[in-house]
C-alpha positions as MATLAB code, in Angstrom:
seq = 'HTYELSAIVQWLARSNTSPVTGLRMPTTRYFPNHALRAVMSSAIEEVQSKDKAAQGGRQQMLDRYFEEPAAKTEAPETEVCTRRKRRRKAEVPPREP';
ca = [
     -15.825    9.171   18.988;
     -14.617    9.557   15.425;
     -16.620    8.213   12.501;
     -16.284    8.048    8.737;
     -18.295   11.026    7.469;
     -20.492    9.184    4.970;
     -21.239    6.415    7.489;
     -22.239    8.743   10.329;
     -24.381   10.885    8.011;
     -26.300    7.748    6.977;
     -26.558    6.612   10.597;
     -27.838    9.963   11.825;
     -30.453   10.010    9.066;
     -31.951    6.849   10.659;
     -31.153    7.235   14.341;
     -30.236    9.763   17.020;
     -28.187    7.272   19.055;
     -24.451    6.611   19.044;
     -23.454    3.696   16.796;
     -20.782    2.793   19.378;
     -22.606    3.092   22.704;
     -26.259    3.024   21.679;
     -26.885    6.054   23.894;
     -28.797    9.089   22.732;
     -26.453   11.546   20.983;
     -26.441   14.970   22.660;
     -26.082   16.570   19.223;
     -26.288   15.424   15.639;
     -23.752   17.959   14.416;
     -20.418   16.656   13.229;
     -16.993   18.244   12.930;
     -13.865   17.219   11.045;
     -11.186   15.487   13.128;
      -8.121   17.320   11.810;
      -5.747   15.713   14.311;
      -6.716   12.202   13.253;
      -6.524   13.146    9.582;
      -2.977   14.487   10.089;
      -1.883   11.316   11.918;
      -3.382    9.094    9.211;
      -1.783   11.125    6.404;
       1.592   10.908    8.124;
       1.269    7.142    8.584;
       0.273    6.649    4.946;
       3.242    8.712    3.742;
       5.603    6.712    5.965;
       4.309    3.370    4.659;
       4.503    4.552    1.048;
       8.062    5.795    1.595;
       9.151    2.477    3.134;
       7.400    0.545    0.368;
       9.124    2.626   -2.292;
      12.498    1.973   -0.651;
      11.750   -1.746   -0.428;
      10.662   -1.814   -4.070;
      13.944   -0.161   -5.030;
      15.863   -2.754   -3.014;
      14.011   -5.606   -4.725;
      14.737   -4.098   -8.117;
      18.448   -3.752   -7.280;
      18.529   -7.394   -6.213;
      16.900   -8.448   -9.494;
      19.303   -6.297  -11.495;
      22.329   -7.843   -9.746;
      20.911  -11.333  -10.257;
      20.494  -10.838  -13.982;
      23.924   -9.249  -14.384;
      25.641  -12.353  -13.002;
      27.202  -14.503  -15.703;
      25.329  -17.689  -16.555;
      26.938  -21.102  -16.267;
      29.930  -21.596  -18.556;
      28.294  -24.628  -20.161;
      25.610  -22.537  -21.864;
      26.058  -21.175  -25.346;
      25.894  -17.320  -25.558;
      22.468  -17.279  -27.268;
      21.079  -19.734  -24.691;
      22.443  -17.573  -21.876;
      20.585  -14.481  -23.170;
      17.353  -16.448  -23.614;
      17.647  -17.966  -20.125;
      18.190  -14.551  -18.537;
      15.163  -13.102  -20.306;
      13.007  -15.979  -19.074;
      14.323  -15.576  -15.523;
      13.673  -11.815  -15.602;
      10.084  -12.264  -16.833;
       9.383  -14.777  -14.057;
      10.962  -12.693  -11.310;
       9.814   -9.181  -12.181;
       8.169   -7.469   -9.265;
       5.209   -5.342  -10.333;
       4.903   -1.985   -8.530;
       2.353   -1.944   -5.709;
      -0.721    0.227   -5.951;
      -0.709    3.124   -3.471;
];
């Protein structure tokens, strides 16, 4: 089984049984799971890459939306003010990694 290091260290300080099976652990030594770490790192990078691409797509959509001319009935100064208000409402903040 694979465990979070800090969690299994705490567990083994209190017990010599497996937190998953409840059976006595044959050893209380632990080793890093490099394969799992590599898979997790790869998955995180993939998600971040897709999120960055999606964020760019959202920003392009917002940019196109605000470049479109406003209705002809609006005065030029009203048009600028309306676009600023729309941009403030629609801005997409970047997601935390």
